[in-house]
Short mmCIF file of C-alpha atoms in Angstrom, two decimals:
data_model
loop_
_atom_site.label_atom_id
_atom_site.label_comp_id
_atom_site.label_asym_id
_atom_site.label_seq_id
_atom_site.Cartn_x
_atom_site.Cartn_y
_atom_site.Cartn_z
CA MET A 216 -3.70 5.59 -26.80
CA ARG A 217 -4.03 2.19 -28.37
CA ARG A 218 -7.41 0.54 -27.91
CA ILE A 219 -7.62 -3.21 -28.16
CA PRO A 220 -11.14 -4.63 -28.46
CA LEU A 221 -11.34 -8.02 -26.83
CA LEU A 222 -11.51 -10.83 -29.34
CA ALA A 223 -12.62 -14.32 -28.42
CA ALA A 224 -9.62 -16.00 -29.91
CA ALA A 225 -7.43 -18.72 -28.48
CA GLY A 226 -4.36 -16.80 -29.54
CA ALA A 227 -5.52 -13.76 -27.60
CA LEU A 228 -5.80 -15.83 -24.46
CA LEU A 229 -2.33 -17.17 -24.94
CA LEU A 230 -1.05 -13.63 -25.20
CA GLY A 231 -2.67 -12.89 -21.87
CA ALA A 232 -1.03 -15.80 -20.10
CA PHE A 233 1.48 -14.81 -17.48
CA THR A 234 5.17 -15.56 -17.67
CA ALA A 235 6.85 -15.30 -14.28
CA PRO A 236 9.43 -12.51 -14.04
CA ALA A 237 12.99 -13.09 -13.01
CA ALA A 238 13.25 -13.89 -9.33
CA HIS A 239 13.86 -11.01 -6.98
CA SER A 240 15.88 -12.17 -4.03
CA ALA A 241 15.83 -10.78 -0.53
CA PRO A 242 18.81 -8.59 0.33
CA SER A 243 21.77 -10.27 1.98
CA THR A 244 21.31 -7.78 4.82
CA PHE A 245 17.99 -6.04 5.38
CA VAL A 246 17.96 -2.23 5.64
CA HIS A 247 16.20 -0.71 8.67
CA PRO A 248 14.01 1.22 9.02
CA GLY A 249 13.05 -0.11 5.65
CA VAL A 250 9.31 -0.58 5.20
CA THR A 251 7.98 2.05 2.74
CA VAL A 252 10.00 4.82 4.38
CA SER A 253 13.76 4.92 4.96
CA LYS A 254 15.86 6.74 7.52
CA ALA A 255 17.05 9.18 4.85
CA GLN A 256 13.45 9.97 3.95
CA LEU A 257 12.57 10.45 7.61
CA ASP A 258 15.56 12.74 8.07
CA PHE A 259 14.53 14.84 5.08
CA ALA A 260 10.93 15.13 6.30
CA ARG A 261 12.11 16.08 9.78
CA SER A 262 14.47 18.77 8.52
CA GLU A 263 11.78 20.32 6.32
CA VAL A 264 9.19 20.32 9.13
CA LEU A 265 11.62 21.88 11.57
CA ALA A 266 12.43 24.54 8.98
CA GLY A 267 8.74 25.29 8.53
CA ALA A 268 8.94 24.42 4.83
CA GLN A 269 5.90 23.52 2.77
CA PRO A 270 4.18 21.18 2.05
CA TRP A 271 5.84 19.19 4.83
CA LYS A 272 4.93 21.52 7.71
CA SER A 273 1.25 21.53 6.80
CA ALA A 274 1.38 17.76 6.34
CA TYR A 275 2.93 17.39 9.78
CA ASP A 276 0.36 19.74 11.32
CA GLN A 277 -2.42 17.71 9.71
CA MET A 278 -1.01 14.51 11.17
CA MET A 279 -0.52 15.95 14.64
CA ALA A 280 -4.07 17.34 14.70
CA SER A 281 -5.54 13.95 13.82
CA LYS A 282 -7.02 11.51 16.32
CA TYR A 283 -4.16 9.15 15.56
CA ALA A 284 -1.59 11.38 17.27
CA ASP A 285 -3.60 11.73 20.50
CA LEU A 286 -1.38 10.77 23.42
CA ASN A 287 -4.52 9.95 25.40
CA ARG A 288 -5.60 7.29 22.92
CA THR A 289 -6.61 4.03 24.54
CA PRO A 290 -5.91 0.98 22.36
CA ALA A 291 -8.79 -1.48 21.97
CA PRO A 292 -7.30 -4.92 21.26
CA ARG A 293 -9.36 -8.08 20.79
CA ALA A 294 -8.37 -11.71 20.86
CA THR A 295 -10.41 -12.41 17.71
CA VAL A 296 -11.14 -9.68 15.18
CA GLU A 297 -14.24 -10.57 13.15
CA CYS A 298 -14.79 -8.75 9.88
CA GLY A 299 -17.54 -9.56 7.43
CA SER A 300 -17.97 -8.14 3.95
CA TYR A 301 -17.60 -4.35 4.04
CA SER A 302 -16.77 -4.81 7.75
CA ASN A 303 -20.24 -6.09 8.62
CA PRO A 304 -20.03 -7.41 11.26
CA ASN A 305 -17.33 -5.16 12.63
CA TYR A 306 -15.94 -6.69 15.80
CA GLY A 307 -12.62 -4.95 16.27
CA CYS A 308 -11.99 -4.26 12.58
CA THR A 309 -11.94 -0.47 12.78
CA ASP A 310 -10.19 -0.56 16.15
CA GLU A 311 -7.39 -2.76 14.83
CA ARG A 312 -6.79 -0.79 11.63
CA GLU A 313 -6.90 2.55 13.41
CA ASP A 314 -4.71 1.44 16.29
CA ALA A 315 -2.13 0.24 13.75
CA ILE A 316 -2.26 3.60 11.97
CA ALA A 317 -2.00 5.34 15.34
CA ALA A 318 1.12 3.35 16.19
CA TYR A 319 2.66 4.42 12.86
CA THR A 320 1.54 8.02 13.40
CA ASP A 321 3.12 8.06 16.85
CA ALA A 322 6.32 6.56 15.43
CA LEU A 323 6.51 9.36 12.86
CA ALA A 324 5.71 11.95 15.53
CA TRP A 325 8.49 10.52 17.69
CA TYR A 326 11.01 10.74 14.89
CA ILE A 327 10.20 14.32 13.98
CA THR A 328 9.81 15.72 17.50
CA LYS A 329 12.15 13.36 19.40
CA ASP A 330 9.53 13.54 22.14
CA ALA A 331 9.77 10.11 23.78
CA ARG A 332 6.11 10.18 24.77
CA TYR A 333 5.17 9.41 21.18
CA ALA A 334 7.51 6.43 20.97
CA GLN A 335 6.14 5.15 24.24
CA LYS A 336 2.57 5.57 22.99
CA ALA A 337 3.40 3.61 19.84
CA ILE A 338 4.89 0.88 22.02
CA GLN A 339 1.84 0.88 24.29
CA ILE A 340 -0.46 0.32 21.31
CA MET A 341 1.71 -2.39 19.78
CA ASP A 342 2.05 -4.12 23.15
CA ALA A 343 -1.69 -4.05 23.73
CA TRP A 344 -2.36 -5.91 20.51
CA SER A 345 0.59 -8.29 20.69
CA GLY A 346 -0.56 -9.39 24.13
CA THR A 347 -4.14 -10.02 23.03
CA ILE A 348 -4.85 -10.91 19.41
CA THR A 349 -4.89 -14.52 18.26
CA GLY A 350 -6.63 -14.34 14.89
CA HIS A 351 -9.09 -12.92 12.36
CA THR A 352 -12.37 -14.48 11.24
CA ASN A 353 -15.24 -14.07 8.75
CA SER A 354 -15.18 -13.25 5.05
CA ASN A 355 -13.04 -10.10 5.17
CA ALA A 356 -10.42 -11.65 7.44
CA PRO A 357 -7.68 -11.87 4.75
CA LEU A 358 -8.11 -8.24 3.71
CA GLN A 359 -8.35 -7.02 7.31
CA THR A 360 -5.15 -8.90 8.11
CA GLY A 361 -3.50 -7.17 5.15
CA TRP A 362 -4.71 -3.70 6.08
CA ALA A 363 -3.56 -3.83 9.69
CA GLY A 364 -0.52 -5.91 8.76
CA SER A 365 0.66 -3.16 6.41
CA SER A 366 0.76 -0.53 9.15
CA TRP A 367 2.21 -2.52 12.06
CA PRO A 368 5.68 -3.14 10.56
CA LYS A 369 6.01 0.49 9.44
CA ALA A 370 5.50 1.57 13.04
CA ALA A 371 7.68 -1.17 14.47
CA GLU A 372 10.60 -0.50 12.11
CA ILE A 373 10.83 3.15 13.16
CA ILE A 374 10.58 2.37 16.87
CA ARG A 375 12.93 -0.60 16.85
CA TYR A 376 15.68 1.12 14.88
CA THR A 377 15.48 4.77 15.99
CA TYR A 378 14.09 4.89 19.53
CA THR A 379 16.82 4.81 22.16
CA GLY A 380 14.52 3.73 24.98
CA THR A 381 13.41 0.20 25.76
CA TRP A 382 10.75 -1.95 24.14
CA ALA A 383 10.54 -4.94 26.43
CA ASN A 384 7.84 -6.73 24.44
CA GLU A 385 9.45 -6.32 21.04
CA GLY A 386 9.88 -10.08 20.73
CA ARG A 387 6.22 -10.69 21.51
CA PHE A 388 5.25 -8.21 18.82
CA ALA A 389 7.45 -10.04 16.32
CA THR A 390 5.77 -13.31 17.35
CA MET A 391 2.37 -11.72 16.72
CA LEU A 392 3.38 -10.72 13.20
CA ARG A 393 4.85 -14.14 12.54
CA ASN A 394 1.96 -16.20 13.89
CA VAL A 395 -1.19 -14.08 13.49
CA TYR A 396 -0.56 -12.05 10.34
CA LEU A 397 2.07 -13.62 8.10
CA PRO A 398 0.46 -17.07 7.60
CA THR A 399 -2.67 -15.38 6.20
CA VAL A 400 -1.17 -12.64 4.04
CA ILE A 401 1.60 -14.80 2.56
CA LYS A 402 -1.01 -17.06 0.94
CA GLY A 403 -2.42 -14.28 -1.20
CA SER A 404 -5.97 -14.09 -2.52
CA ASN A 405 -7.90 -14.89 -5.67
CA SER A 406 -10.41 -12.12 -4.98
CA ASN A 407 -10.24 -8.66 -6.56
CA GLY A 408 -6.65 -7.58 -7.07
CA ASN A 409 -6.55 -4.95 -4.32
CA TRP A 410 -6.92 -7.78 -1.78
CA GLU A 411 -3.81 -9.62 -2.84
CA LEU A 412 -1.80 -6.45 -3.38
CA THR A 413 -2.55 -5.20 0.14
CA MET A 414 -1.94 -8.63 1.63
CA THR A 415 1.34 -8.82 -0.25
CA GLU A 416 2.32 -5.37 0.99
CA ALA A 417 1.79 -6.64 4.53
CA ALA A 418 3.76 -9.81 3.82
CA VAL A 419 6.69 -7.83 2.43
CA GLY A 420 6.74 -5.39 5.34
CA ILE A 421 6.44 -8.13 7.94
CA SER A 422 9.21 -10.09 6.23
CA VAL A 423 11.52 -7.08 6.46
CA PHE A 424 10.81 -6.63 10.16
CA LEU A 425 11.28 -10.34 10.85
CA GLU A 426 14.26 -10.51 8.47
CA ASP A 427 12.57 -13.52 6.90
CA LYS A 428 14.21 -13.94 3.51
CA ALA A 429 12.09 -16.89 2.39
CA SER A 430 8.83 -15.05 3.06
CA TYR A 431 10.19 -11.92 1.43
CA ASP A 432 11.05 -13.82 -1.75
CA SER A 433 7.67 -15.55 -1.81
CA ALA A 434 5.77 -12.32 -1.31
CA MET A 435 7.81 -10.46 -3.92
CA ALA A 436 7.22 -13.15 -6.54
CA ARG A 437 3.49 -12.97 -5.85
CA PHE A 438 3.65 -9.19 -6.09
CA ARG A 439 5.23 -9.28 -9.54
CA THR A 440 2.58 -11.70 -10.79
CA ARG A 441 -0.33 -9.76 -9.35
CA THR A 442 0.89 -6.33 -10.45
CA ALA A 443 1.17 -7.56 -14.03
CA ALA A 444 -2.36 -8.90 -13.79
CA TYR A 445 -3.77 -5.73 -12.18
CA VAL A 446 -2.63 -2.99 -14.56
CA TYR A 447 -2.95 -3.45 -18.31
CA LEU A 448 -0.31 -2.37 -20.83
CA ALA A 449 -0.84 -2.57 -24.56
CA SER A 450 2.32 -4.66 -24.75
CA ASP A 451 0.52 -7.39 -22.79
CA GLY A 452 -1.44 -8.35 -25.91
CA SER A 453 -5.13 -8.28 -26.63
CA VAL A 454 -6.14 -9.36 -23.13
CA PRO A 455 -4.68 -8.68 -19.69
CA LYS A 456 -2.21 -10.98 -18.02
CA THR A 457 -3.74 -13.36 -15.51
CA VAL A 458 -2.87 -15.06 -12.24
CA PRO A 459 -2.67 -18.81 -12.95
CA SER A 460 -4.46 -19.85 -9.75
CA GLN A 461 -7.56 -17.92 -10.80
CA ASN A 462 -8.15 -20.06 -13.90
CA LEU A 463 -9.26 -17.13 -16.02
CA ASP A 464 -9.00 -19.28 -19.12
CA THR A 465 -11.81 -17.90 -21.28
CA THR A 466 -12.65 -14.53 -22.72
CA ALA A 467 -15.87 -14.37 -20.74
CA LYS A 468 -14.09 -15.04 -17.45
CA ILE A 469 -11.53 -12.31 -18.11
CA VAL A 470 -14.17 -9.74 -19.03
CA SER A 471 -16.23 -10.63 -15.97
CA TYR A 472 -13.20 -10.33 -13.70
CA TRP A 473 -12.43 -6.92 -15.21
CA GLN A 474 -15.87 -5.69 -14.13
CA GLY A 475 -17.42 -6.26 -17.56
CA GLN A 476 -14.90 -4.10 -19.40
CA SER A 477 -14.07 -5.56 -22.82
CA THR A 478 -11.91 -2.80 -24.32
CA PHE A 479 -8.44 -2.66 -22.82
CA VAL A 480 -6.17 0.38 -22.87
CA THR A 481 -2.87 1.12 -21.20
CA GLY A 482 -3.34 2.18 -17.57
CA LEU A 483 -6.70 0.51 -17.07
CA THR A 484 -6.79 -1.57 -13.91
CA GLN A 485 -8.78 -4.66 -13.03
CA GLU A 486 -10.97 -2.55 -10.72
CA THR A 487 -11.24 0.73 -12.65
CA CYS A 488 -14.79 -0.10 -13.65
CA ARG A 489 -15.66 -1.14 -10.11
CA ASP A 490 -14.67 2.15 -8.50
CA PHE A 491 -11.62 4.35 -8.08
CA THR A 492 -11.50 3.86 -4.31
CA HIS A 493 -10.64 0.16 -4.53
CA THR A 494 -8.41 0.89 -7.52
CA GLY A 495 -6.58 3.36 -5.29
CA TYR A 496 -5.98 0.65 -2.72
CA GLY A 497 -4.29 -1.47 -5.36
CA ILE A 498 -2.20 1.39 -6.73
CA SER A 499 -1.16 2.37 -3.20
CA SER A 500 0.07 -1.12 -2.37
CA ILE A 501 1.97 -1.38 -5.66
CA SER A 502 3.80 1.84 -4.80
CA HIS A 503 4.47 0.76 -1.22
CA VAL A 504 6.01 -2.56 -2.22
CA ALA A 505 8.08 -0.91 -4.94
CA GLU A 506 9.33 1.64 -2.42
CA THR A 507 10.23 -1.03 0.13
CA SER A 508 12.03 -3.04 -2.55
CA ARG A 509 14.03 0.04 -3.54
CA ILE A 510 15.05 0.67 0.07
CA GLN A 511 16.09 -2.97 0.32
CA GLY A 512 18.36 -2.59 -2.70
CA GLN A 513 16.33 -3.75 -5.69
CA ASP A 514 14.70 -0.96 -7.67
CA LEU A 515 11.51 -2.09 -9.41
CA TYR A 516 10.64 1.35 -10.76
CA GLY A 517 12.73 0.69 -13.85
CA THR A 518 10.88 -2.56 -14.55
CA ASP A 519 7.35 -3.24 -15.78
CA VAL A 520 6.22 -2.55 -12.19
CA GLY A 521 7.24 1.08 -12.55
CA GLU A 522 5.66 1.37 -15.99
CA ARG A 523 2.40 -0.15 -14.79
CA LEU A 524 2.37 2.13 -11.76
CA ARG A 525 3.03 5.20 -13.93
CA GLN A 526 0.32 4.33 -16.39
CA ALA A 527 -2.22 3.42 -13.70
CA LEU A 528 -1.59 6.70 -11.89
CA GLY A 529 -1.87 8.73 -15.07
CA PHE A 530 -4.99 7.01 -16.37
CA GLN A 531 -6.91 7.26 -13.12
CA SER A 532 -5.68 10.78 -12.37
CA LYS A 533 -6.93 12.06 -15.72
CA TYR A 534 -10.48 11.00 -15.00
CA GLN A 535 -10.31 11.93 -11.32
CA LEU A 536 -9.47 15.46 -12.51
CA GLY A 537 -12.65 15.59 -14.58
CA THR A 538 -11.88 14.36 -18.09
CA ALA A 539 -15.09 13.25 -19.79
CA VAL A 540 -15.59 9.49 -19.70
CA PRO A 541 -15.86 7.91 -23.17
CA SER A 542 -18.69 5.49 -23.83
CA TRP A 543 -16.35 2.52 -24.29
CA LEU A 544 -14.94 2.92 -20.77
CA CYS A 545 -17.02 1.35 -18.01
CA GLY A 546 -20.24 2.07 -19.91
CA GLY A 547 -19.44 5.78 -19.92
CA SER A 548 -19.60 6.17 -16.14
CA LEU A 549 -16.93 6.03 -13.43
CA ASN A 550 -17.21 5.95 -9.65
CA LEU A 551 -14.47 8.37 -8.63
CA GLY A 552 -12.64 8.77 -5.31
CA LEU A 553 -9.04 7.71 -5.82
CA GLY A 554 -7.92 8.67 -2.33
CA PRO A 555 -4.56 9.87 -0.90
CA VAL A 556 -2.53 7.33 -2.86
CA THR A 557 -0.41 9.18 -5.44
CA GLU A 558 2.52 10.67 -3.48
CA VAL A 559 4.83 7.63 -3.30
CA GLY A 560 4.58 6.66 -6.96
CA TYR A 561 4.66 10.24 -8.18
CA ASN A 562 7.77 11.03 -6.17
CA ALA A 563 9.58 7.91 -7.33
CA LEU A 564 8.73 8.20 -11.00
CA HIS A 565 8.57 11.95 -11.58
CA ASN A 566 10.98 13.42 -9.05
CA ARG A 567 13.60 10.67 -8.96
CA LEU A 568 13.40 9.39 -12.53
CA GLY A 569 12.34 12.61 -14.25
CA ILE A 570 9.30 11.15 -16.02
CA ALA A 571 6.66 13.66 -17.06
CA MET A 572 3.38 12.85 -15.27
CA THR A 573 1.19 15.89 -15.88
CA ASN A 574 -2.14 14.55 -14.64
CA THR A 575 -0.66 12.75 -11.67
CA GLN A 576 1.33 15.86 -10.74
CA THR A 577 -1.75 18.07 -10.87
CA LEU A 578 -3.83 15.67 -8.79
CA THR A 579 -1.04 15.11 -6.26
CA GLN A 580 -0.40 18.80 -5.76
CA ASN A 581 -4.14 19.58 -5.61
CA ASN A 582 -4.60 16.99 -2.85
CA ARG A 583 -1.75 18.12 -0.59
CA PRO A 584 -1.38 17.48 2.19
CA ALA A 585 -2.46 13.88 1.62
CA GLY A 586 -3.95 12.47 4.81
CA THR A 587 -5.06 8.93 5.54
CA ASN A 588 -7.68 6.58 4.12
CA ASN A 589 -8.13 5.20 7.65
CA LEU A 590 -7.26 1.73 6.37
CA PHE A 591 -3.54 1.46 5.63
CA THR A 592 -2.34 4.61 3.83
CA ALA A 593 -1.28 7.62 5.89
CA TRP A 594 0.67 10.90 5.81
CA GLU A 595 2.50 10.40 2.52
CA THR A 596 2.95 14.08 1.70
CA LEU A 597 4.94 14.22 4.92
CA THR A 598 7.02 11.10 4.23
CA HIS A 599 7.35 11.09 0.44
CA GLY A 600 6.21 14.44 -0.95
CA ASP A 601 9.03 15.72 -3.19
CA ASN A 602 11.45 13.71 -1.08
CA PRO A 603 14.79 13.30 -2.95
CA ASN A 604 15.87 10.24 -0.94
#
């Protein structure tokens, strides 16, 4: 692995400057269901569960035993969700995120069982929120909007395009996404990279559901910029790429933004030295957007996005599995806890493209079935584990 000590040189900073990638345009016709999981992937998961095959059956059982699949769940919508730093205060933050995950869980349960009660429960939850919420406030509002806004369209896509019953308030739900969520998440964030990546994931998913090509293009361009600035590759030069709006125009600013890390190696992320949990959020959203883009007809796995995702997964997985931390990395100490975030990227890169990913494979298989982080990632062994579609 090539190590590149950070040098305070003007030329190094120029190497780190970002050049916008070629534009990725929205599809001429959007594919549905098409947010993170496709109909073909759902069909595969369903067939494996019904056959009792592993790991899908255990993943399904895990999901159905969770609180999110409870048909007696009562949604708890609020007009204004107020979320401070680390959800303090927490006025509706947990309720909103978990209701959105529950709606997605019920949508998956509907598809696999074809029991209409689950579709109707998903609709009940989505209707409760679309008839109530008007906005998010306090310091964590952008991130909260991204977390919940990532789950809502996944649920809505499955219900809208596979449930044969009625959803009378579908239009109101679309209006909620358009007016309450999209204006916030489409703007992005200059905070730590996991914020903007999650917000962009929400913007992409909402754009698919709304069939909003302009928002899709805007979100995808932001995604390409942020992904390049979140995961370092040696080919980037002696310093990481940056997001222009953050004005990281000195060596000291870049090192500070990368949590004090001044030696850059392939696969390191902007938040590795913060902790693996937040790093996992960023990796998860990168994989989700790449998966949605692939379903919509533009495969990013063969671009630098796929390479950055592969390297980030491998680097973090190695240390999550117990490799000793060298003194040059994060002062010789890492805060582990990557979370259930490896299935989508591992399946795309290893199973579909045939790329060897030894550490990521070991970690993924050790963690099966992958559950939920109770924020925006859920049941990905079921939906993407060794899924050929």
